[in-house]
Amino acid sequence: MRILLFAIFFCIAQASEGFDYLNWYRIHSGASLVKEDRALQKMALAHARYLAINNKIGHQEQRGLAGFTGTTVFDRAVSARSPSRMVVENISYGERDFFASLDTLFAAIYHRLAFLRPFYDEVGIAKVRSGGRYKRIYVYTLANSRLQQLCRSATEPQSGYVYTNLCSDGRKIAKRTYDLAMKMVAQNAAPIIIWPSNGAVVDPAFYEEYPDPLPQCSVSGYPISVTFNPVYLGDVVLDRFELFEHGRRVAAKLLTYTTDPNRKIKPYEYALMPIKRLKFATKYDLLLRYRSGGSLKEIRWSFRTKKAPFTLQSVKKRMKLRSNHYYTFYYEPKDCKDVITSIWMRCRGTKSRYKMIDKNSFNAIFKGAGSCQLHINGKKYLLQISDSRK
């Protein structure tokens, strides 16, 4: 019994970490806080278990497989007895904890924007350990509390425009009532939701997500997103959205409702995708200029990228290093497709240990004086390791 209770409390504590960290992101970006919901929690846990049991990924479930609760997100909302079927789902795989999971999802622009839309204020969070390819699976479900209430108690309209597919019980909801529910939740968020916000410290890189916003690239810079809250700013026309490093404009692709190749971005959302990976420990400045209410408005802010965990060492043909000293090796991409696809090391007189940070950097330490051959993507690099005591 003690073991069982410990496991239950341990899982609850971990989910609480994810809930708190998600709210940390939301409050620092300008979105409103979310609160936990039991039906959404049940839904998230059921899908996480399904993915773990069947060694699957994605938002769809297959009837007949163990743990099946519904083919689509909307079907699973009905199964979990969520009053509303209008539920959004985010998933990540393999990260060591909720902090790493949410950092990964917020670096992925489509997943981030789903988390930051002002219309959601309830969440369910689950983490399941898996014996398959991904050791841990994290599922997040979001919904609108006002719509949940409508689907519990609203009287069906007798005339006018209605929605027929919002509620789990098939209840019809008047369009104007639905619009009011969306507005009442969205008005708790700021007029403009921005991430990274002023003073934020973020990872320097974005890699890939599905679907891929930059299908031509394998590595690029951390995305910057702006969400104009339609409740306050419904007539926005973007004039400028630019990123600068030491006063020089950084090349970036602007994704909008009309330019997004996957049609995931809403009309009130904008994402700036730096074409090149950003640098470690560097300050970046943003300029946002837009027209609203007949006037031109401007916002300026800045963020920083994280420092390398240890002494930063750029990968080059010959490198002189010290024994018993941790290094962060950075394989600078020559273009947006250049990532580490193969890596191995052969040493003499010294022992090496390394661990990948991302697809362009890794931490390493060497024990004892000697030399190593580092092989990355078929290219050889020579490392000379000196005794740290000399």
Tab-separated table of C-alpha atoms in Angstrom:
chain	number	residue	atom	x	y	z
A	1	MET	CA	0.000	0.000	0.000
A	2	ARG	CA	2.803	2.436	0.830
A	3	ILE	CA	4.490	1.748	-2.508
A	4	LEU	CA	1.225	2.318	-4.368
A	5	LEU	CA	0.484	5.560	-2.498
A	6	PHE	CA	4.028	6.786	-3.125
A	7	ALA	CA	3.640	6.107	-6.849
A	8	ILE	CA	0.327	7.987	-6.961
A	9	PHE	CA	1.673	11.000	-5.066
A	10	PHE	CA	4.866	10.935	-7.168
A	11	CYS	CA	2.832	11.096	-10.415
A	12	ILE	CA	0.635	13.894	-9.034
A	13	ALA	CA	3.704	15.879	-7.970
A	14	GLN	CA	5.239	15.491	-11.412
A	15	ALA	CA	2.030	16.610	-13.168
A	16	SER	CA	1.918	19.590	-10.811
A	17	GLU	CA	5.398	20.572	-12.001
A	18	GLY	CA	4.166	20.555	-15.587
A	19	PHE	CA	1.073	22.583	-14.672
A	20	ASP	CA	3.143	25.210	-12.847
A	21	TYR	CA	5.731	25.444	-15.620
A	22	LEU	CA	3.071	25.820	-18.319
A	23	ASN	CA	1.548	28.654	-16.323
A	24	TRP	CA	5.025	30.176	-15.970
A	25	TYR	CA	5.269	30.331	-19.760
A	26	ARG	CA	1.736	31.698	-20.096
A	27	ILE	CA	2.056	34.461	-17.507
A	28	HIS	CA	5.430	35.612	-18.889
A	29	SER	CA	4.073	35.739	-22.426
A	30	GLY	CA	0.868	37.609	-21.585
A	31	ALA	CA	-1.589	34.704	-21.741
A	32	SER	CA	-3.926	34.057	-18.819
A	33	LEU	CA	-3.364	31.312	-16.266
A	34	VAL	CA	-4.894	27.901	-16.896
A	35	LYS	CA	-6.550	25.757	-14.244
A	36	GLU	CA	-6.623	21.971	-14.030
A	37	ASP	CA	-9.662	20.017	-15.191
A	38	ARG	CA	-10.368	16.371	-14.270
A	39	ALA	CA	-11.931	15.342	-17.578
A	40	LEU	CA	-9.037	16.851	-19.529
A	41	GLN	CA	-6.596	15.124	-17.160
A	42	LYS	CA	-8.341	11.784	-17.749
A	43	MET	CA	-8.245	12.359	-21.497
A	44	ALA	CA	-4.519	13.240	-21.514
A	45	LEU	CA	-3.619	10.214	-19.385
A	46	ALA	CA	-5.651	7.808	-21.524
A	47	HIS	CA	-3.976	8.914	-24.748
A	48	ALA	CA	-0.507	8.861	-23.180
A	49	ARG	CA	-1.127	5.285	-22.040
A	50	TYR	CA	-2.395	4.304	-25.500
A	51	LEU	CA	0.779	5.681	-27.129
A	52	ALA	CA	3.022	3.939	-24.580
A	53	ILE	CA	1.280	0.555	-24.756
A	54	ASN	CA	1.247	0.456	-28.558
A	55	ASN	CA	4.579	2.214	-29.176
A	56	LYS	CA	2.801	4.853	-31.288
A	57	ILE	CA	3.096	8.591	-31.849
A	58	GLY	CA	0.572	11.204	-32.960
A	59	HIS	CA	-2.931	12.429	-32.234
A	60	GLN	CA	-4.863	9.561	-33.830
A	61	GLU	CA	-5.819	6.245	-32.218
A	62	GLN	CA	-6.634	2.993	-33.991
A	63	ARG	CA	-9.736	1.089	-32.987
A	64	GLY	CA	-8.931	-2.419	-31.730
A	65	LEU	CA	-5.568	-1.545	-30.182
A	66	ALA	CA	-5.065	-1.712	-26.416
A	67	GLY	CA	-6.103	1.421	-24.567
A	68	PHE	CA	-8.211	2.810	-27.431
A	69	THR	CA	-10.563	5.589	-26.268
A	70	GLY	CA	-11.336	7.428	-29.523
A	71	THR	CA	-9.941	7.919	-33.003
A	72	THR	CA	-9.610	11.709	-32.829
A	73	VAL	CA	-9.027	14.264	-30.106
A	74	PHE	CA	-12.731	15.159	-30.302
A	75	ASP	CA	-13.786	11.525	-29.908
A	76	ARG	CA	-11.548	11.127	-26.869
A	77	ALA	CA	-13.054	14.252	-25.298
A	78	VAL	CA	-16.459	12.543	-25.497
A	79	SER	CA	-15.009	9.343	-24.027
A	80	ALA	CA	-13.465	11.262	-21.114
A	81	ARG	CA	-16.857	12.906	-20.467
A	82	SER	CA	-15.599	16.388	-21.217
A	83	PRO	CA	-18.738	18.508	-21.795
A	84	SER	CA	-17.102	20.222	-24.787
A	85	ARG	CA	-15.504	18.450	-27.765
A	86	MET	CA	-13.465	21.571	-28.614
A	87	VAL	CA	-10.185	20.367	-27.105
A	88	VAL	CA	-6.628	21.063	-28.269
A	89	GLU	CA	-3.876	18.494	-27.715
A	90	ASN	CA	-0.074	18.822	-27.578
A	91	ILE	CA	2.339	15.886	-27.239
A	92	SER	CA	6.087	15.487	-26.747
A	93	TYR	CA	8.222	12.358	-26.541
A	94	GLY	CA	11.383	11.316	-24.732
A	95	GLU	CA	12.246	14.340	-22.608
A	96	ARG	CA	13.567	13.704	-19.099
A	97	ASP	CA	10.909	15.803	-17.295
A	98	PHE	CA	8.075	18.286	-17.749
A	99	PHE	CA	10.497	21.207	-17.908
A	100	ALA	CA	12.331	19.741	-20.896
A	101	SER	CA	9.031	18.680	-22.473
A	102	LEU	CA	7.556	22.182	-22.355
A	103	ASP	CA	10.832	23.802	-23.456
A	104	THR	CA	10.766	21.515	-26.501
A	105	LEU	CA	7.137	22.312	-27.291
A	106	PHE	CA	7.636	26.062	-26.894
A	107	ALA	CA	10.574	25.909	-29.315
A	108	ALA	CA	8.200	24.299	-31.852
A	109	ILE	CA	6.137	27.142	-33.252
A	110	TYR	CA	2.820	25.399	-33.976
A	111	HIS	CA	2.767	23.693	-30.578
A	112	ARG	CA	3.687	26.939	-28.832
A	113	LEU	CA	0.937	28.910	-30.535
A	114	ALA	CA	-1.616	26.276	-29.518
A	115	PHE	CA	-0.529	26.707	-25.885
A	116	LEU	CA	-0.746	30.511	-26.065
A	117	ARG	CA	-4.072	31.088	-27.800
A	118	PRO	CA	-6.142	33.300	-25.490
A	119	PHE	CA	-9.312	31.205	-25.765
A	120	TYR	CA	-8.165	28.349	-23.499
A	121	ASP	CA	-8.091	28.437	-19.714
A	122	GLU	CA	-8.321	24.774	-18.645
A	123	VAL	CA	-5.726	22.029	-19.003
A	124	GLY	CA	-5.103	18.350	-18.416
A	125	ILE	CA	-1.532	17.068	-18.158
A	126	ALA	CA	-0.139	13.524	-18.141
A	127	LYS	CA	3.217	11.768	-18.237
A	128	VAL	CA	3.617	8.047	-18.880
A	129	ARG	CA	6.773	5.947	-18.945
A	130	SER	CA	7.177	3.747	-21.982
A	131	GLY	CA	9.235	0.651	-22.761
A	132	GLY	CA	9.239	1.523	-26.465
A	133	ARG	CA	11.268	3.913	-28.568
A	134	TYR	CA	10.385	6.896	-26.386
A	135	LYS	CA	10.980	6.340	-22.672
A	136	ARG	CA	8.539	9.053	-21.600
A	137	ILE	CA	5.431	10.482	-23.237
A	138	TYR	CA	3.807	13.800	-22.269
A	139	VAL	CA	0.270	14.787	-23.279
A	140	TYR	CA	-1.407	18.152	-22.715
A	141	THR	CA	-5.083	18.935	-23.414
A	142	LEU	CA	-6.618	22.424	-23.356
A	143	ALA	CA	-10.207	23.696	-23.402
A	144	ASN	CA	-12.395	26.735	-22.766
A	145	SER	CA	-14.152	26.705	-19.357
A	146	ARG	CA	-17.043	28.917	-20.502
A	147	LEU	CA	-17.798	26.578	-23.387
A	148	GLN	CA	-17.627	23.648	-20.969
A	149	GLN	CA	-20.300	25.360	-18.863
A	150	LEU	CA	-22.472	26.040	-21.912
A	151	CYS	CA	-22.301	22.385	-22.928
A	152	ARG	CA	-23.469	21.401	-19.436
A	153	SER	CA	-26.413	23.747	-19.088
A	154	ALA	CA	-27.236	25.882	-22.123
A	155	THR	CA	-30.779	25.795	-23.502
A	156	GLU	CA	-30.812	24.954	-27.191
A	157	PRO	CA	-31.686	27.947	-29.398
A	158	GLN	CA	-34.857	27.799	-31.461
A	159	SER	CA	-33.593	30.061	-34.241
A	160	GLY	CA	-30.516	31.842	-35.597
A	161	TYR	CA	-27.045	30.558	-36.393
A	162	VAL	CA	-25.974	27.579	-34.273
A	163	TYR	CA	-23.050	25.203	-33.811
A	164	THR	CA	-23.951	21.522	-33.725
A	165	ASN	CA	-20.569	19.852	-33.123
A	166	LEU	CA	-19.157	21.637	-30.067
A	167	CYS	CA	-20.725	19.622	-27.249
A	168	SER	CA	-20.192	15.964	-26.412
A	169	ASP	CA	-23.934	15.394	-26.021
A	170	GLY	CA	-24.754	16.969	-29.399
A	171	ARG	CA	-26.346	20.028	-27.806
A	172	LYS	CA	-26.721	22.998	-30.145
A	173	ILE	CA	-25.003	26.251	-29.154
A	174	ALA	CA	-26.031	29.635	-30.554
A	175	LYS	CA	-23.210	31.348	-32.423
A	176	ARG	CA	-23.495	34.568	-30.431
A	177	THR	CA	-23.443	32.583	-27.167
A	178	TYR	CA	-20.336	30.737	-28.349
A	179	ASP	CA	-18.677	34.013	-29.359
A	180	LEU	CA	-19.401	35.459	-25.918
A	181	ALA	CA	-17.850	32.396	-24.224
A	182	MET	CA	-14.691	32.807	-26.290
A	183	LYS	CA	-14.573	36.521	-25.496
A	184	MET	CA	-15.051	36.060	-21.745
A	185	VAL	CA	-12.009	33.775	-21.538
A	186	ALA	CA	-9.841	35.716	-24.000
A	187	GLN	CA	-10.362	39.022	-22.195
A	188	ASN	CA	-8.278	37.665	-19.290
A	189	ALA	CA	-5.183	37.612	-21.515
A	190	ALA	CA	-3.088	40.611	-22.563
A	191	PRO	CA	-3.857	42.461	-25.839
A	192	ILE	CA	-0.596	41.093	-27.280
A	193	ILE	CA	0.900	37.720	-26.326
A	194	ILE	CA	4.624	37.505	-27.064
A	195	TRP	CA	7.216	34.769	-26.728
A	196	PRO	CA	10.084	35.047	-26.051
A	197	SER	CA	9.049	38.063	-24.007
A	198	ASN	CA	11.262	40.895	-22.831
A	199	GLY	CA	14.174	39.549	-20.763
A	200	ALA	CA	13.471	35.887	-21.519
A	201	VAL	CA	16.361	33.429	-21.861
A	202	VAL	CA	15.806	30.725	-24.471
A	203	ASP	CA	17.575	28.016	-26.447
A	204	PRO	CA	19.436	29.203	-29.555
A	205	ALA	CA	17.976	26.651	-31.963
A	206	PHE	CA	14.815	25.219	-33.417
A	207	TYR	CA	14.984	21.902	-35.216
A	208	GLU	CA	11.897	20.242	-36.613
A	209	GLU	CA	8.285	19.554	-35.744
A	210	TYR	CA	5.416	17.864	-37.502
A	211	PRO	CA	4.148	19.405	-39.640
A	212	ASP	CA	7.351	21.294	-40.430
A	213	PRO	CA	7.092	25.116	-40.739
A	214	LEU	CA	10.504	25.233	-42.469
A	215	PRO	CA	10.581	22.004	-44.513
A	216	GLN	CA	13.732	23.114	-46.336
A	217	CYS	CA	15.697	23.359	-43.063
A	218	SER	CA	16.893	20.899	-40.424
A	219	VAL	CA	18.159	23.611	-38.048
A	220	SER	CA	17.232	27.257	-37.635
A	221	GLY	CA	16.973	29.886	-34.909
A	222	TYR	CA	14.543	29.943	-32.005
A	223	PRO	CA	11.184	31.272	-33.299
A	224	ILE	CA	9.589	34.510	-32.098
A	225	SER	CA	5.802	34.643	-32.003
A	226	VAL	CA	3.211	37.378	-31.577
A	227	THR	CA	-0.484	36.732	-30.957
A	228	PHE	CA	-2.814	39.724	-31.217
A	229	ASN	CA	-5.742	39.053	-28.898
A	230	PRO	CA	-8.829	39.472	-31.133
A	231	VAL	CA	-10.885	40.703	-28.176
A	232	TYR	CA	-8.752	43.851	-27.979
A	233	LEU	CA	-7.102	44.105	-31.400
A	234	GLY	CA	-9.302	42.788	-34.169
A	235	ASP	CA	-8.168	45.111	-36.952
A	236	VAL	CA	-4.369	44.673	-36.926
A	237	VAL	CA	-2.263	45.242	-40.032
A	238	LEU	CA	1.384	44.231	-39.569
A	239	ASP	CA	3.920	46.803	-40.768
A	240	ARG	CA	7.296	45.455	-39.529
A	241	PHE	CA	8.418	42.454	-37.501
A	242	GLU	CA	12.217	42.149	-37.387
A	243	LEU	CA	15.022	40.594	-35.328
A	244	PHE	CA	18.386	42.271	-34.720
A	245	GLU	CA	21.770	41.200	-33.372
A	246	HIS	CA	23.997	44.116	-32.344
A	247	GLY	CA	21.992	46.420	-34.591
A	248	ARG	CA	22.168	44.201	-37.671
A	249	ARG	CA	18.992	42.620	-38.996
A	250	VAL	CA	18.903	38.833	-38.722
A	251	ALA	CA	17.573	37.012	-41.799
A	252	ALA	CA	14.242	35.415	-40.949
A	253	LYS	CA	11.099	34.103	-42.611
A	254	LEU	CA	7.784	35.586	-41.519
A	255	LEU	CA	4.991	33.050	-41.196
A	256	THR	CA	1.459	34.383	-41.326
A	257	TYR	CA	-2.014	33.050	-41.985
A	258	THR	CA	-1.361	33.447	-45.726
A	259	THR	CA	2.316	32.365	-45.903
A	260	ASP	CA	2.279	29.383	-43.526
A	261	PRO	CA	2.853	26.268	-45.701
A	262	ASN	CA	0.797	24.100	-43.337
A	263	ARG	CA	-2.120	26.474	-42.704
A	264	LYS	CA	-1.741	26.124	-38.939
A	265	ILE	CA	-1.298	29.807	-38.093
A	266	LYS	CA	-4.422	31.819	-37.313
A	267	PRO	CA	-5.153	35.273	-38.828
A	268	TYR	CA	-4.198	36.968	-35.547
A	269	GLU	CA	-0.824	35.150	-35.174
A	270	TYR	CA	2.630	35.908	-36.593
A	271	ALA	CA	5.855	33.909	-36.296
A	272	LEU	CA	9.365	35.070	-37.139
A	273	MET	CA	11.623	32.119	-38.015
A	274	PRO	CA	15.383	32.971	-38.043
A	275	ILE	CA	16.967	31.113	-40.969
A	276	LYS	CA	20.227	30.494	-39.103
A	277	ARG	CA	20.670	29.031	-35.642
A	278	LEU	CA	21.162	31.800	-33.065
A	279	LYS	CA	24.393	32.149	-31.104
A	280	PHE	CA	24.945	31.083	-27.518
A	281	ALA	CA	24.749	33.790	-24.800
A	282	THR	CA	23.738	36.591	-27.146
A	283	LYS	CA	21.242	39.406	-26.820
A	284	TYR	CA	18.693	39.809	-29.613
A	285	ASP	CA	16.419	42.803	-30.149
A	286	LEU	CA	12.920	42.824	-31.665
A	287	LEU	CA	10.936	45.481	-33.476
A	288	LEU	CA	7.182	45.070	-33.947
A	289	ARG	CA	5.257	47.784	-35.775
A	290	TYR	CA	1.572	47.476	-36.601
A	291	ARG	CA	-1.525	49.514	-37.415
A	292	SER	CA	-4.625	49.270	-35.253
A	293	GLY	CA	-7.518	51.627	-34.683
A	294	GLY	CA	-6.226	53.948	-37.382
A	295	SER	CA	-2.837	54.572	-35.732
A	296	LEU	CA	0.680	53.190	-36.117
A	297	LYS	CA	2.036	51.513	-32.974
A	298	GLU	CA	5.481	50.129	-32.143
A	299	ILE	CA	6.914	47.741	-29.568
A	300	ARG	CA	10.598	47.033	-28.927
A	301	TRP	CA	11.938	44.327	-26.645
A	302	SER	CA	14.855	41.937	-26.303
A	303	PHE	CA	15.711	38.421	-25.172
A	304	ARG	CA	18.885	36.411	-24.675
A	305	THR	CA	19.977	32.947	-25.677
A	306	LYS	CA	21.243	30.485	-23.093
A	307	LYS	CA	24.920	30.140	-22.272
A	308	ALA	CA	26.752	26.974	-23.266
A	309	PRO	CA	26.716	24.583	-20.265
A	310	PHE	CA	30.535	24.484	-20.140
A	311	THR	CA	33.541	26.095	-21.820
A	312	LEU	CA	32.453	26.679	-25.405
A	313	GLN	CA	34.667	25.015	-28.011
A	314	SER	CA	33.949	25.464	-31.716
A	315	VAL	CA	34.653	22.330	-33.703
A	316	LYS	CA	37.709	22.895	-35.928
A	317	LYS	CA	40.407	20.784	-37.573
A	318	ARG	CA	42.825	20.895	-34.617
A	319	MET	CA	41.879	21.597	-31.015
A	320	LYS	CA	43.999	21.848	-27.867
A	321	LEU	CA	42.105	20.887	-24.718
A	322	ARG	CA	42.717	20.164	-21.043
A	323	SER	CA	42.180	16.954	-19.181
A	324	ASN	CA	39.470	16.796	-16.477
A	325	HIS	CA	37.754	19.862	-17.917
A	326	TYR	CA	34.213	19.918	-19.310
A	327	TYR	CA	33.665	21.389	-22.773
A	328	THR	CA	30.603	22.207	-24.851
A	329	PHE	CA	31.499	21.484	-28.470
A	330	TYR	CA	29.637	23.484	-31.083
A	331	TYR	CA	29.424	22.192	-34.635
A	332	GLU	CA	28.395	25.380	-36.426
A	333	PRO	CA	26.034	24.600	-39.311
A	334	LYS	CA	27.235	25.849	-42.698
A	335	ASP	CA	23.599	26.084	-43.822
A	336	CYS	CA	20.145	25.315	-42.420
A	337	LYS	CA	20.430	21.630	-43.349
A	338	ASP	CA	23.762	20.998	-41.620
A	339	VAL	CA	23.260	18.957	-38.430
A	340	ILE	CA	25.235	16.155	-36.802
A	341	THR	CA	23.989	12.868	-38.222
A	342	SER	CA	26.939	10.677	-37.142
A	343	ILE	CA	29.562	11.117	-34.440
A	344	TRP	CA	32.210	8.918	-32.853
A	345	MET	CA	35.571	9.337	-31.141
A	346	ARG	CA	38.778	7.265	-30.910
A	347	CYS	CA	41.362	8.192	-28.251
A	348	ARG	CA	44.877	7.218	-27.143
A	349	GLY	CA	46.220	7.884	-23.664
A	350	THR	CA	42.994	9.536	-22.544
A	351	LYS	CA	39.440	8.466	-21.928
A	352	SER	CA	36.554	10.471	-23.323
A	353	ARG	CA	32.891	10.760	-22.423
A	354	TYR	CA	30.389	12.868	-24.315
A	355	LYS	CA	26.659	13.531	-24.453
A	356	MET	CA	24.647	15.285	-27.147
A	357	ILE	CA	22.832	18.510	-26.196
A	358	ASP	CA	21.152	18.984	-29.559
A	359	LYS	CA	21.879	18.225	-33.204
A	360	ASN	CA	24.775	20.705	-33.370
A	361	SER	CA	26.358	20.599	-29.913
A	362	PHE	CA	27.536	18.158	-27.261
A	363	ASN	CA	29.257	18.144	-23.869
A	364	ALA	CA	32.485	16.218	-23.370
A	365	ILE	CA	35.231	15.555	-20.809
A	366	PHE	CA	38.614	13.860	-21.179
A	367	LYS	CA	40.482	11.970	-18.447
A	368	GLY	CA	44.261	11.993	-18.819
A	369	ALA	CA	46.684	13.455	-21.364
A	370	GLY	CA	46.589	12.050	-24.890
A	371	SER	CA	44.982	12.550	-28.275
A	372	CYS	CA	41.644	11.817	-29.931
A	373	GLN	CA	40.200	11.649	-33.386
A	374	LEU	CA	36.707	13.094	-33.515
A	375	HIS	CA	34.581	12.030	-36.479
A	376	ILE	CA	31.489	14.071	-37.367
A	377	ASN	CA	29.499	13.365	-40.505
A	378	GLY	CA	32.479	11.554	-42.025
A	379	LYS	CA	34.979	14.370	-41.343
A	380	LYS	CA	37.954	13.967	-38.994
A	381	TYR	CA	39.040	16.454	-36.316
A	382	LEU	CA	42.179	16.133	-34.152
A	383	LEU	CA	42.109	16.764	-30.395
A	384	GLN	CA	45.251	17.163	-28.282
A	385	ILE	CA	44.572	16.672	-24.561
A	386	SER	CA	47.091	18.096	-22.078
A	387	ASP	CA	47.420	17.279	-18.374
A	388	SER	CA	45.290	19.796	-16.454
A	389	ARG	CA	47.862	19.895	-13.632
A	390	LYS	CA	50.600	21.332	-15.861
